[in-house]
JSON list of C-alpha atoms in Angstrom, two decimals:
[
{"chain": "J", "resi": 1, "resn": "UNK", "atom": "CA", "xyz": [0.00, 0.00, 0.00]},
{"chain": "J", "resi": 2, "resn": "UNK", "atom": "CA", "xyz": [1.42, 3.15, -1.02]},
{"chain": "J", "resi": 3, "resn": "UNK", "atom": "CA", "xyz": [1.85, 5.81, 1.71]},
{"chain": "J", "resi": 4, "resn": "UNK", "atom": "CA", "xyz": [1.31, 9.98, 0.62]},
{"chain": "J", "resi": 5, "resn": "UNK", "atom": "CA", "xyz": [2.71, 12.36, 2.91]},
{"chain": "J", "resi": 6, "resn": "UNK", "atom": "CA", "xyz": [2.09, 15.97, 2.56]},
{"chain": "J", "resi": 7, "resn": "UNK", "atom": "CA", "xyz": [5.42, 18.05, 1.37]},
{"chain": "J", "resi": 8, "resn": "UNK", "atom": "CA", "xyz": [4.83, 20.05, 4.25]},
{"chain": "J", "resi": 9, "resn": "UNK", "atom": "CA", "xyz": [5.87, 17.75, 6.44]},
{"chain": "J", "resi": 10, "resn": "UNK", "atom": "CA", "xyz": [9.51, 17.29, 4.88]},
{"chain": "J", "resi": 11, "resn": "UNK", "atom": "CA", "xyz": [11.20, 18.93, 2.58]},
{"chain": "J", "resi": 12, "resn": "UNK", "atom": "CA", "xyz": [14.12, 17.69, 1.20]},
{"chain": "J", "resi": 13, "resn": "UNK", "atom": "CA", "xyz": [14.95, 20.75, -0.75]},
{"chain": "J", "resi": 14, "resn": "UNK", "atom": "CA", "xyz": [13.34, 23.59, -1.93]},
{"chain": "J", "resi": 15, "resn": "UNK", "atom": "CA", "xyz": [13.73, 27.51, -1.90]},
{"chain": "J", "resi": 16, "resn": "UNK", "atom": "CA", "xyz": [13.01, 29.37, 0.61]},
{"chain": "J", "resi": 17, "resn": "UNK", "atom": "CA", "xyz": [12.85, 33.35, 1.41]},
{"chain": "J", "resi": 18, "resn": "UNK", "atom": "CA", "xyz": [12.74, 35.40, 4.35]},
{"chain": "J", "resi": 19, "resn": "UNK", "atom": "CA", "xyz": [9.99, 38.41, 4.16]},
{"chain": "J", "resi": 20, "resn": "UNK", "atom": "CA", "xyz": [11.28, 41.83, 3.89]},
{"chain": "J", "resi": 21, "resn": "UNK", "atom": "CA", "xyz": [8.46, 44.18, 5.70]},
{"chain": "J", "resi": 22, "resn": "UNK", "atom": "CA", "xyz": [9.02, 47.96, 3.65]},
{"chain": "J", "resi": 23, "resn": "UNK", "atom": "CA", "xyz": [9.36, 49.86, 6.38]},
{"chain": "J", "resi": 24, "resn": "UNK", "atom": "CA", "xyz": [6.97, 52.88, 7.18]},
{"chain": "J", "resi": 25, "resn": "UNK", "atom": "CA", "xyz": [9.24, 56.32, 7.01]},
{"chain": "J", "resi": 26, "resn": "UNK", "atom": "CA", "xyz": [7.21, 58.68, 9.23]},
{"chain": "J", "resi": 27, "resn": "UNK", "atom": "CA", "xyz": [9.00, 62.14, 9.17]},
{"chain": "J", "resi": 28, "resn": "UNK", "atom": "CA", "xyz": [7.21, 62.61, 12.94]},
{"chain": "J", "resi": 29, "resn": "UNK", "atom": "CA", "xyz": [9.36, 59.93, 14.24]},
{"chain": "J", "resi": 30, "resn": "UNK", "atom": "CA", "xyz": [12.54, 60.55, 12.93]},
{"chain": "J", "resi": 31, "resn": "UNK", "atom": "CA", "xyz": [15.26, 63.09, 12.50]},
{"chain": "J", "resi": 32, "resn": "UNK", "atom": "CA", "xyz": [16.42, 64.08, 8.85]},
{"chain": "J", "resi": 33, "resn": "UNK", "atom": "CA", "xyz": [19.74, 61.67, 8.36]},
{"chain": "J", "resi": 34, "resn": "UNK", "atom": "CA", "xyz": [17.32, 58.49, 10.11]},
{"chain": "J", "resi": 35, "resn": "UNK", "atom": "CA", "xyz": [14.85, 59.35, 7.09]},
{"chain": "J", "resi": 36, "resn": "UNK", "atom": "CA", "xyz": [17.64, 59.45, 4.62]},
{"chain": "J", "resi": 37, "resn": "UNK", "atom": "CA", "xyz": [19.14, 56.28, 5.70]},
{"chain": "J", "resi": 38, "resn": "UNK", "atom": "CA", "xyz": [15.67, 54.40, 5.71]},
{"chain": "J", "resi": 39, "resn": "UNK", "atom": "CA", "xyz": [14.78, 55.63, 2.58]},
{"chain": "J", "resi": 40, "resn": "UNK", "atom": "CA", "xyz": [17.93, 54.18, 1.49]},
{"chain": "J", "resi": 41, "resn": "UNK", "atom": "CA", "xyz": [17.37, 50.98, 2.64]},
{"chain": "J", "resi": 42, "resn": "UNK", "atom": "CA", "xyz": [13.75, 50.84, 1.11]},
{"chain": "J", "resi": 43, "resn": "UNK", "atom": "CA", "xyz": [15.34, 51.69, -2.00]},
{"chain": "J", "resi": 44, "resn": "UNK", "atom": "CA", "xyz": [18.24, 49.09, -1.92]},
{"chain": "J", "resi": 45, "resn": "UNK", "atom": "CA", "xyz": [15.45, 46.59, -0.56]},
{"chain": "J", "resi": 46, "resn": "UNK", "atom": "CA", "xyz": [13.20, 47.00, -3.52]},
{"chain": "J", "resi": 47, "resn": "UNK", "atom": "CA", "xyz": [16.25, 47.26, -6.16]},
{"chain": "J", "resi": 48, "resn": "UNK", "atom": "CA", "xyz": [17.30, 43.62, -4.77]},
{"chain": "J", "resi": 49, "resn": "UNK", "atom": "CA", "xyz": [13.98, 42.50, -5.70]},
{"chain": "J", "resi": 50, "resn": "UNK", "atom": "CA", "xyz": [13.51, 44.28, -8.93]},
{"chain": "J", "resi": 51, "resn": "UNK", "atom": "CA", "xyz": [10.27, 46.29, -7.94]},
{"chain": "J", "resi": 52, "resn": "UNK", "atom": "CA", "xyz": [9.50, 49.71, -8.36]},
{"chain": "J", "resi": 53, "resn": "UNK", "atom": "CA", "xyz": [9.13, 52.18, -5.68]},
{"chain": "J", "resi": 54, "resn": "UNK", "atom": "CA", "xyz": [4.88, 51.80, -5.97]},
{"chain": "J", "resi": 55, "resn": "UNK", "atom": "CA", "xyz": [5.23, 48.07, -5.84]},
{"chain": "J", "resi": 56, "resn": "UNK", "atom": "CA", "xyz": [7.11, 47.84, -2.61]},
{"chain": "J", "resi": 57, "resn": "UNK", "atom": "CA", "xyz": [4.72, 50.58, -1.04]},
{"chain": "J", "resi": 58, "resn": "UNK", "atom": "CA", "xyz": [2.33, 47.84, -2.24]},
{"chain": "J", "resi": 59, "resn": "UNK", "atom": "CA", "xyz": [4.09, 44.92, -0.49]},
{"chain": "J", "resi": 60, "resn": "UNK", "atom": "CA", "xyz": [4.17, 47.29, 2.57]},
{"chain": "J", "resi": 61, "resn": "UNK", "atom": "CA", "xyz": [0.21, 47.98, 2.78]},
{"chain": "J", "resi": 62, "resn": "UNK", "atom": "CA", "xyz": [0.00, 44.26, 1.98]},
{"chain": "J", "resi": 63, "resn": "UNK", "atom": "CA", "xyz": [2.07, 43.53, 5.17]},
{"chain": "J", "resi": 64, "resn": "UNK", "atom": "CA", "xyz": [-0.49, 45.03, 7.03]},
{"chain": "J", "resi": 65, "resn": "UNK", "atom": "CA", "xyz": [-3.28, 43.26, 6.10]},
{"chain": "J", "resi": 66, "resn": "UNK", "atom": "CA", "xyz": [-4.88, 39.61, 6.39]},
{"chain": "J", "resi": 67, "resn": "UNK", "atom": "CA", "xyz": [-1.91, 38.83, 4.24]},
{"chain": "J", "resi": 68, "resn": "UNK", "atom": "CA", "xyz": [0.36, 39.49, 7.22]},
{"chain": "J", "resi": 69, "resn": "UNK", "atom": "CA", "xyz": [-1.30, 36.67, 9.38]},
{"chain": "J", "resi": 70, "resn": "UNK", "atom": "CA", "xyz": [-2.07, 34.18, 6.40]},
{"chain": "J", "resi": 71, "resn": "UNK", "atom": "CA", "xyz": [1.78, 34.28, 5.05]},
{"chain": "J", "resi": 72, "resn": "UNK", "atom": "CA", "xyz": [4.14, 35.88, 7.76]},
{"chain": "J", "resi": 73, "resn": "UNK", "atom": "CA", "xyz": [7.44, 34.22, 5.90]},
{"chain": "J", "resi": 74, "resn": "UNK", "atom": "CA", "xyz": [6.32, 34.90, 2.52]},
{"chain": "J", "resi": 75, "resn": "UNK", "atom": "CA", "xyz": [8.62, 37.04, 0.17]},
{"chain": "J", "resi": 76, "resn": "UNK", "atom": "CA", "xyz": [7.83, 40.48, -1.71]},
{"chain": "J", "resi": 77, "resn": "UNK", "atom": "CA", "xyz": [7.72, 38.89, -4.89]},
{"chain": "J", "resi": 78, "resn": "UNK", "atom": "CA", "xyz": [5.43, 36.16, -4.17]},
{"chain": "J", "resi": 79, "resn": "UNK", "atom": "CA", "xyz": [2.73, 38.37, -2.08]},
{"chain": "J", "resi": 80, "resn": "UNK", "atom": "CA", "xyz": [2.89, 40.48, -4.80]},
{"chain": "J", "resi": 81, "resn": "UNK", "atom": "CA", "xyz": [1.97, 37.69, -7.02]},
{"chain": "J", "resi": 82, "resn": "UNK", "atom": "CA", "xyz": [-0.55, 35.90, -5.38]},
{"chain": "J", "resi": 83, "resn": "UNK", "atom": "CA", "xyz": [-2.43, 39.60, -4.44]},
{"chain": "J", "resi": 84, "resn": "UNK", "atom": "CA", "xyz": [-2.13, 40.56, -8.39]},
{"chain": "J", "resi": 85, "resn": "UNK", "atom": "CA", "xyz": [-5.08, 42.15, -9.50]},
{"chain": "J", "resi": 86, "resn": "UNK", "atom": "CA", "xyz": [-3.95, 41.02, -13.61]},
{"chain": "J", "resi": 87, "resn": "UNK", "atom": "CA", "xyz": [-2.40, 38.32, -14.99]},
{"chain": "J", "resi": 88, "resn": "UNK", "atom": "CA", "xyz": [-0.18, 41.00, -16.59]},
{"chain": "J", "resi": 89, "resn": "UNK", "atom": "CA", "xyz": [0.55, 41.42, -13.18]},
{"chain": "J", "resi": 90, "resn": "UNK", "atom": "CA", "xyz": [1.27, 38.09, -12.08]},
{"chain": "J", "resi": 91, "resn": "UNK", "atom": "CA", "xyz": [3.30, 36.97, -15.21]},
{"chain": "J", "resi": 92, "resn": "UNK", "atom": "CA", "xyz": [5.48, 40.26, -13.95]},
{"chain": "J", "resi": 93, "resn": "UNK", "atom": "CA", "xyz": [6.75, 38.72, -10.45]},
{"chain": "J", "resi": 94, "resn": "UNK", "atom": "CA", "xyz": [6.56, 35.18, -11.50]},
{"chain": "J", "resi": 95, "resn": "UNK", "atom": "CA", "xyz": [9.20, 36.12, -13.82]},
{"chain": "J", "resi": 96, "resn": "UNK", "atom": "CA", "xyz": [10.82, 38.15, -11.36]},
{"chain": "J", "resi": 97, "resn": "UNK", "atom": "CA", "xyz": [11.48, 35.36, -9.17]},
{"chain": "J", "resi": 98, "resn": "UNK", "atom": "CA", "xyz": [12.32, 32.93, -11.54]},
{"chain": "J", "resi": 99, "resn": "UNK", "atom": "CA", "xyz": [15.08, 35.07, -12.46]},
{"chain": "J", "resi": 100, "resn": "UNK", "atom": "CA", "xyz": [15.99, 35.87, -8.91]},
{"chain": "J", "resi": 101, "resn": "UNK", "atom": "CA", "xyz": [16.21, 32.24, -8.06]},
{"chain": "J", "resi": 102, "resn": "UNK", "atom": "CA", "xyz": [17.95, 31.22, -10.84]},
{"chain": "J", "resi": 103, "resn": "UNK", "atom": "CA", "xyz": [20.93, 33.32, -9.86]},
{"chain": "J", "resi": 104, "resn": "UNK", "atom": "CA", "xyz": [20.30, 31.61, -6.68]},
{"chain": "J", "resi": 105, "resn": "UNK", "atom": "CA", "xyz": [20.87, 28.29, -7.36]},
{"chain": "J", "resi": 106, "resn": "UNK", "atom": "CA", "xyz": [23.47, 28.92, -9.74]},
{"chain": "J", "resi": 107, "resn": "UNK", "atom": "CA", "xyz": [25.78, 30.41, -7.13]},
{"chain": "J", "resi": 108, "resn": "UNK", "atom": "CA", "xyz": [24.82, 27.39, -4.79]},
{"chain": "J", "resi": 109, "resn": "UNK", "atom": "CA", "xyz": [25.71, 25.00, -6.92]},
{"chain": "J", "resi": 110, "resn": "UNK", "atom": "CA", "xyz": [29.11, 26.68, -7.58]},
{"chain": "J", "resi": 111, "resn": "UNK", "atom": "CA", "xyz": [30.01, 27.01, -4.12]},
{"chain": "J", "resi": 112, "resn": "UNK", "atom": "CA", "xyz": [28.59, 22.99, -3.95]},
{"chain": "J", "resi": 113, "resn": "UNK", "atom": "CA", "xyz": [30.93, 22.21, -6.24]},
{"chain": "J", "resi": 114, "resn": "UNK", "atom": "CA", "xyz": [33.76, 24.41, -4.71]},
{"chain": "J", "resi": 115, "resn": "UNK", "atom": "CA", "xyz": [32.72, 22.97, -1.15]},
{"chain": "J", "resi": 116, "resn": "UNK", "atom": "CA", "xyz": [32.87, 18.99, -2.88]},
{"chain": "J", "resi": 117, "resn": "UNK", "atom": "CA", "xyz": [36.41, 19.41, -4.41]},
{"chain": "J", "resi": 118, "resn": "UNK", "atom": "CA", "xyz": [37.72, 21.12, -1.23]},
{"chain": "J", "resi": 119, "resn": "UNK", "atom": "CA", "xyz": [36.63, 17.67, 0.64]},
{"chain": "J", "resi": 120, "resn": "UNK", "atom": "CA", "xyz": [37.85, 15.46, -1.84]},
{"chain": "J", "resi": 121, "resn": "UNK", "atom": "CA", "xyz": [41.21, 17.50, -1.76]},
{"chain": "J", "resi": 122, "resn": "UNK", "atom": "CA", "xyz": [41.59, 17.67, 2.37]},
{"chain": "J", "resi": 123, "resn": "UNK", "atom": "CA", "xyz": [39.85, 14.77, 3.30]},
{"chain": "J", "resi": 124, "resn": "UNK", "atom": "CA", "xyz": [39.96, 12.27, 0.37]},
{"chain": "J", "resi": 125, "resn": "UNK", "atom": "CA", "xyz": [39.42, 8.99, 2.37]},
{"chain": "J", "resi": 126, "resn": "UNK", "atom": "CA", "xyz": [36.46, 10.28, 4.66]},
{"chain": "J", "resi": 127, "resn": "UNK", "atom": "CA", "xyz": [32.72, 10.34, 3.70]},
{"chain": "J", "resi": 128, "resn": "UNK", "atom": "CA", "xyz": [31.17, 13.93, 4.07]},
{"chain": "J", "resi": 129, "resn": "UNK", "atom": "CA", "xyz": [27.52, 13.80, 6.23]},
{"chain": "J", "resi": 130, "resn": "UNK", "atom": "CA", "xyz": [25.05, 16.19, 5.24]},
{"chain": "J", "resi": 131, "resn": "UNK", "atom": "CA", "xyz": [24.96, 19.16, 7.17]},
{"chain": "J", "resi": 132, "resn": "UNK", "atom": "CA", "xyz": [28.34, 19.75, 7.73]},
{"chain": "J", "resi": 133, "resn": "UNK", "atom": "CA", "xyz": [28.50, 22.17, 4.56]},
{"chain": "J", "resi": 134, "resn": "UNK", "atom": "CA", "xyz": [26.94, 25.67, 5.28]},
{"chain": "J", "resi": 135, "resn": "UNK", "atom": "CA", "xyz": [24.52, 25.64, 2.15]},
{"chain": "J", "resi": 136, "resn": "UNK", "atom": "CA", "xyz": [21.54, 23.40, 1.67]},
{"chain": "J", "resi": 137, "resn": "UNK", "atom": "CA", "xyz": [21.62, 20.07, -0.56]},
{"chain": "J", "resi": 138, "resn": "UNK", "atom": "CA", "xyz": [21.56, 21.52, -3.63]},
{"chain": "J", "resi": 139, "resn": "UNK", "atom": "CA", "xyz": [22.28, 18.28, -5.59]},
{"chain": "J", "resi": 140, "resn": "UNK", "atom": "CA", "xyz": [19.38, 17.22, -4.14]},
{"chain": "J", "resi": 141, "resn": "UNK", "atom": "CA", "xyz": [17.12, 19.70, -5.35]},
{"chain": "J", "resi": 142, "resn": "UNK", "atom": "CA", "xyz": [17.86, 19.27, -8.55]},
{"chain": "J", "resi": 143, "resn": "UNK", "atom": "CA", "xyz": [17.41, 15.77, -9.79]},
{"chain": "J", "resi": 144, "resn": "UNK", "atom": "CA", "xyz": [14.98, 13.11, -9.36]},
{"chain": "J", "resi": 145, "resn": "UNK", "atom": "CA", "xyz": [16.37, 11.43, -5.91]},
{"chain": "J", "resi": 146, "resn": "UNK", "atom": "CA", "xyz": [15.31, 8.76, -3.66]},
{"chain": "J", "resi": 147, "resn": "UNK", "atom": "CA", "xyz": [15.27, 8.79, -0.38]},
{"chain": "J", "resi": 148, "resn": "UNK", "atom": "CA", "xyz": [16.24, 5.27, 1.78]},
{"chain": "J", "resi": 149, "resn": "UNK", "atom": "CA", "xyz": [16.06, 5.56, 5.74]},
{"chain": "J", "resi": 150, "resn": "UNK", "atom": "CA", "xyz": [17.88, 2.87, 7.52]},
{"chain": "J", "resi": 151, "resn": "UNK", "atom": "CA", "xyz": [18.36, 1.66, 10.74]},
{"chain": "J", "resi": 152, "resn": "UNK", "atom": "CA", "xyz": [21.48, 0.02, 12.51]},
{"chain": "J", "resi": 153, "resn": "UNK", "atom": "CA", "xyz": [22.14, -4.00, 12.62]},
{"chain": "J", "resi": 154, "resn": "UNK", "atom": "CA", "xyz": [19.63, -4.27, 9.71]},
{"chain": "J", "resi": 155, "resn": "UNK", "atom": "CA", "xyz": [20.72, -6.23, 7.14]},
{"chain": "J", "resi": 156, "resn": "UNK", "atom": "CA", "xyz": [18.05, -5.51, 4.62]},
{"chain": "J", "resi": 157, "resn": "UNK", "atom": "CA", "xyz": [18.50, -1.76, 4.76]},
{"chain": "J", "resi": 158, "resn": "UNK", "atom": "CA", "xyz": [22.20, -2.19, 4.09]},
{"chain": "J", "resi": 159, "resn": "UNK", "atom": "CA", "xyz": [20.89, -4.84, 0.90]},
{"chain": "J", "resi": 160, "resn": "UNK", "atom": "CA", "xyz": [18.27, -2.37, 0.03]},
{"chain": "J", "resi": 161, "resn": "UNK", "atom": "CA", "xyz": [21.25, 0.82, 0.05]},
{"chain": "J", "resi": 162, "resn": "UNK", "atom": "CA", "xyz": [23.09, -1.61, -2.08]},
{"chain": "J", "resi": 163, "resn": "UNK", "atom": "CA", "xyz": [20.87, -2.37, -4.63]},
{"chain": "J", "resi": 164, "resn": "UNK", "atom": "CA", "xyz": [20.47, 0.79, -5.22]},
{"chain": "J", "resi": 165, "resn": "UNK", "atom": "CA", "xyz": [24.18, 1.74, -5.35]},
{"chain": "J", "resi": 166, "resn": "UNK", "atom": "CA", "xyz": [25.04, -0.75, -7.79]},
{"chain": "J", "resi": 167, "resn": "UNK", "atom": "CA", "xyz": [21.92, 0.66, -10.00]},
{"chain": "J", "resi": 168, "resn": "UNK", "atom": "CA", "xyz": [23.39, 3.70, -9.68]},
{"chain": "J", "resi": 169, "resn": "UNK", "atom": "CA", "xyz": [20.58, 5.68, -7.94]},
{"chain": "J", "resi": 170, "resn": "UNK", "atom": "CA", "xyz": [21.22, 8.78, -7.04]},
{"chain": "J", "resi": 171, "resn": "UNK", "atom": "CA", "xyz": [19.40, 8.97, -3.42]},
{"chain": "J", "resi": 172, "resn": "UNK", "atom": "CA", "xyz": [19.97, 10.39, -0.18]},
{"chain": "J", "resi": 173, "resn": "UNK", "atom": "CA", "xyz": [20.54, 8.39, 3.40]},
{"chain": "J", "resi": 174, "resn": "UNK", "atom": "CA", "xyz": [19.33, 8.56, 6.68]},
{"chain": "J", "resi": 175, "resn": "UNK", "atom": "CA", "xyz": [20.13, 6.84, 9.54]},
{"chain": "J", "resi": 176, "resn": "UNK", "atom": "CA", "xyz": [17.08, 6.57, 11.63]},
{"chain": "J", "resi": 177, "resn": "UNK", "atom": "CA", "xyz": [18.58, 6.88, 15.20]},
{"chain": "J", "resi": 178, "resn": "UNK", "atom": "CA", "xyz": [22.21, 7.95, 14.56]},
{"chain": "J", "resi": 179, "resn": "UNK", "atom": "CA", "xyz": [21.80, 10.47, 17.49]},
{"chain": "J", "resi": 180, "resn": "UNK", "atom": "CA", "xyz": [23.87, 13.32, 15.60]},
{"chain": "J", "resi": 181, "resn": "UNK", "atom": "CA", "xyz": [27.03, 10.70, 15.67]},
{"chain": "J", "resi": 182, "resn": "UNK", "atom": "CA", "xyz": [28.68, 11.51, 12.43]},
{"chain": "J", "resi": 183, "resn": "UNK", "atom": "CA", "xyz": [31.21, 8.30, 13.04]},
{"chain": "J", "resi": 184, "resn": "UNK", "atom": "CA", "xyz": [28.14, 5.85, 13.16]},
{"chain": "J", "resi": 185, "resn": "UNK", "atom": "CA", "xyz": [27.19, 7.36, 10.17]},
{"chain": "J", "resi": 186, "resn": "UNK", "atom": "CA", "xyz": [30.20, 6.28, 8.46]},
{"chain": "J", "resi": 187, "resn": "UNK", "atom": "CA", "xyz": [30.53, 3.54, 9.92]},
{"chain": "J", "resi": 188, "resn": "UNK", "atom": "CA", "xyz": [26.97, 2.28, 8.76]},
{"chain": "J", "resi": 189, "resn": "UNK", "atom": "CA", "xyz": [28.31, 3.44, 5.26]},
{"chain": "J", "resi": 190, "resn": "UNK", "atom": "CA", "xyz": [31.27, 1.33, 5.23]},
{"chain": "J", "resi": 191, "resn": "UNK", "atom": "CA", "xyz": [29.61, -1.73, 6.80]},
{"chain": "J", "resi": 192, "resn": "UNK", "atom": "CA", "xyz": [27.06, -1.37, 3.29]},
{"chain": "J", "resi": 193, "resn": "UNK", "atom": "CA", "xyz": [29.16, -0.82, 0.85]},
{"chain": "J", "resi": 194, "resn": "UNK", "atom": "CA", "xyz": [28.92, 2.57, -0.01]},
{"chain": "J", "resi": 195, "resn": "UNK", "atom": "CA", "xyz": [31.63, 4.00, -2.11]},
{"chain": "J", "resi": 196, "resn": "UNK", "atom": "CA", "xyz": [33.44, 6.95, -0.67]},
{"chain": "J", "resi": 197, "resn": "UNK", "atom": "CA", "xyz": [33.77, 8.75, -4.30]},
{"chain": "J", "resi": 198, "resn": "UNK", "atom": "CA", "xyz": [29.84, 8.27, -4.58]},
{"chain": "J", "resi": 199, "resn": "UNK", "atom": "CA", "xyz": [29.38, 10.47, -1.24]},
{"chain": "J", "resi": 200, "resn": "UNK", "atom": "CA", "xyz": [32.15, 12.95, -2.59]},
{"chain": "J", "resi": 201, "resn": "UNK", "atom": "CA", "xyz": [30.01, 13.58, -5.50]},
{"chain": "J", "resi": 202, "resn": "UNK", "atom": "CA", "xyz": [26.86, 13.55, -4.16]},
{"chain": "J", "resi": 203, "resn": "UNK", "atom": "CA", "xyz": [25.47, 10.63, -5.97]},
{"chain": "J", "resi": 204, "resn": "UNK", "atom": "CA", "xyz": [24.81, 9.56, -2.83]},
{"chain": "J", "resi": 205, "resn": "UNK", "atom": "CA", "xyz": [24.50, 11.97, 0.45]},
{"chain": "J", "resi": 206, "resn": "UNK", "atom": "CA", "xyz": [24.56, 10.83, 4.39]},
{"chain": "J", "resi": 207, "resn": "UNK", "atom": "CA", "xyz": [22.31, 11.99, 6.85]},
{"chain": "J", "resi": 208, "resn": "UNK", "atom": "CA", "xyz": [21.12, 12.03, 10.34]},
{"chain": "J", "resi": 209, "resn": "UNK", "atom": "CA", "xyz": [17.55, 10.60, 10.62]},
{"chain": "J", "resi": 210, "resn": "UNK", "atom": "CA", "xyz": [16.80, 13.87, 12.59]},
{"chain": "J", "resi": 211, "resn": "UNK", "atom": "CA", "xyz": [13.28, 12.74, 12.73]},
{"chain": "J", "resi": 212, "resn": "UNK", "atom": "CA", "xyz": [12.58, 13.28, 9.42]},
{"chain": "J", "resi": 213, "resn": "UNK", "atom": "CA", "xyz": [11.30, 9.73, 9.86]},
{"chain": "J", "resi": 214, "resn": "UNK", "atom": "CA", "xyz": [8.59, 10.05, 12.44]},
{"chain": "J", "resi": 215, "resn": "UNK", "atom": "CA", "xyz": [7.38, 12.99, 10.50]},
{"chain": "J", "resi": 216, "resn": "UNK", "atom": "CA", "xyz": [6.63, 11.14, 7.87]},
{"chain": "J", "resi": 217, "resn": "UNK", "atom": "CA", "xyz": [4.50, 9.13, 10.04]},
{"chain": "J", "resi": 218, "resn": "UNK", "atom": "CA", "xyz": [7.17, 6.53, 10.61]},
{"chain": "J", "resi": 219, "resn": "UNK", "atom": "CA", "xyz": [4.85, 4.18, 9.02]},
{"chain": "J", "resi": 220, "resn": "UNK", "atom": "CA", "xyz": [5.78, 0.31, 8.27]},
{"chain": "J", "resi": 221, "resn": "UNK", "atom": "CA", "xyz": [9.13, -1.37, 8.83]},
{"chain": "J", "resi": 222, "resn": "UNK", "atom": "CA", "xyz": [12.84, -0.34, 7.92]},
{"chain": "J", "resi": 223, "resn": "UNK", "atom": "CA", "xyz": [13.84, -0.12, 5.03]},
{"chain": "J", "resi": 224, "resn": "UNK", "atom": "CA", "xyz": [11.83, 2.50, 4.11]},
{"chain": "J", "resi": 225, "resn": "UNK", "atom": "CA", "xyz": [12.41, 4.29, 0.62]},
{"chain": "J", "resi": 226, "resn": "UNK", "atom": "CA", "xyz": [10.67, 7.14, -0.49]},
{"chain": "J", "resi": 227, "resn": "UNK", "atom": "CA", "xyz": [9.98, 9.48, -3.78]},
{"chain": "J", "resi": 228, "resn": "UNK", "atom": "CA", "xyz": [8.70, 12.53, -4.58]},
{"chain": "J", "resi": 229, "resn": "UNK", "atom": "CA", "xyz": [5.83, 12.45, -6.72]},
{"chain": "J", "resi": 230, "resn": "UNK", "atom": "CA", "xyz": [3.34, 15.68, -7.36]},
{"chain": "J", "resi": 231, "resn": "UNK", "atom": "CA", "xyz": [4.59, 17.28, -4.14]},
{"chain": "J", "resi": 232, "resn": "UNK", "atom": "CA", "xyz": [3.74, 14.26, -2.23]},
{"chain": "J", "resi": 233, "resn": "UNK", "atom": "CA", "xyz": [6.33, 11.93, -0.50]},
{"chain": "J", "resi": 234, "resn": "UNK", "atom": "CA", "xyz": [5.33, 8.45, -1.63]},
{"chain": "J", "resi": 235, "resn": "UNK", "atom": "CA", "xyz": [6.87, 5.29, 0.11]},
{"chain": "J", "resi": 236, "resn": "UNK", "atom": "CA", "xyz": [8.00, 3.15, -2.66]},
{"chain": "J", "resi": 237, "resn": "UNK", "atom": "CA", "xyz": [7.66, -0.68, -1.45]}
]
């Protein structure tokens, strides 16, 4: 029986933003250089996202309405797009974004790449755990991966992390109860197989369980393998 499990629950990768609230310059409150310098930062804030100076007044009003409460995190360009008024409008900021995140990920997958030779090059025998780099999985975001959680003296999880090794999978690992010990990890690694070079180029990544597990309703027995499919985690048996 196959298992769905909202995206909400777990997410892998995906982008995320933090919201910028456009801040309100009241020339009551505040002396003439404090108005300068927020008026600066309004316009630097709204130059970063490519808006104009009505459109981030916009996002500010916006940020004080139901809007606020509804999507506290959300980013200027996407309240702007979901509280378009035209779909001139909201082809505007979807493109926006998509541009914005585009230079996103590029950058992240250079430094990724910088971060992966830098490992291979300093330590060439040990397997890198997720986590320990200061950017999020970026490999990860952008291919089709599986994801296999595991479970110490188990010997069809290490079979099932095989199997999928040797048909070249690209998938990420997770030891369910690893308590943050990076060494039993590695250990678990070694004990299965897992190539070192793999790890060092991502093909396959190492993880604590971190209860990703339990949030994904921890249903059914170890080995558990899971997929992505329409936004939905799906256990695949």
């Amino acid at each position: 029986m196959k298992t769905f499990v909202s995206l909400c629950a777990w997410s892998i990768g995906c982008f995320c933003h933090l919201a910028l609230a456009a801040p309100d310059i009241s020339t009551a409150d505040h002396t003439a250089p404090e108005l300068q310098a927020l008026r600066a930062s309004a316009q630097h804030s709204q130059e970063i996202w490519g808006l104009t100076e009505q459109e981030w007044a916009k996002f500010g009003s916006l940020q004080t309405g139901p809007r606020r409460y509804w999507s506290p995190q959300l980013d200027p360009l996407t309240t702007l797009g979901v509280e378009a008024e035209t779909d001139q409008e909201r082809q505007r900021y979807a493109e926006l974004q998509v541009r914005l995140e585009a230079k996103r990920a590029e950058r992240e997958l250079a430094y990724q790449k910088a971060y992966t030779q830098a490992w291979a090059k300093l330590y060439p025998d040990l397997m890198p755990i997720q986590g320990m780099a200061t950017t999020a999985s970026t490999a990860s975001q952008t291919a089709t991966r599986s994801a296999l959680f595991v479970k110490d003296d188990c010997d069809s999880c290490m079979n099932a992390a095989k199997h999928l090794q040797d048909q070249r999978t690209a998938f990420d690992l997770y030891l369910v109860g690893s308590d943050g010990d990076d060494d039993s990890v590695r250990r678990w690694a070694k004990a299965a197989g897992i190539v070192p070079a793999n790890v060092q180029r991502r093909q396959i990544t190492l993880n604590h369980d971190r209860g990703r597990w339990f949030s994904l309703g921890a249903l059914g027995s170890l080995p558990a393998r899971f997929e992505q499919v329409d936004g939905q985690w799906q256990r695949i048996e």
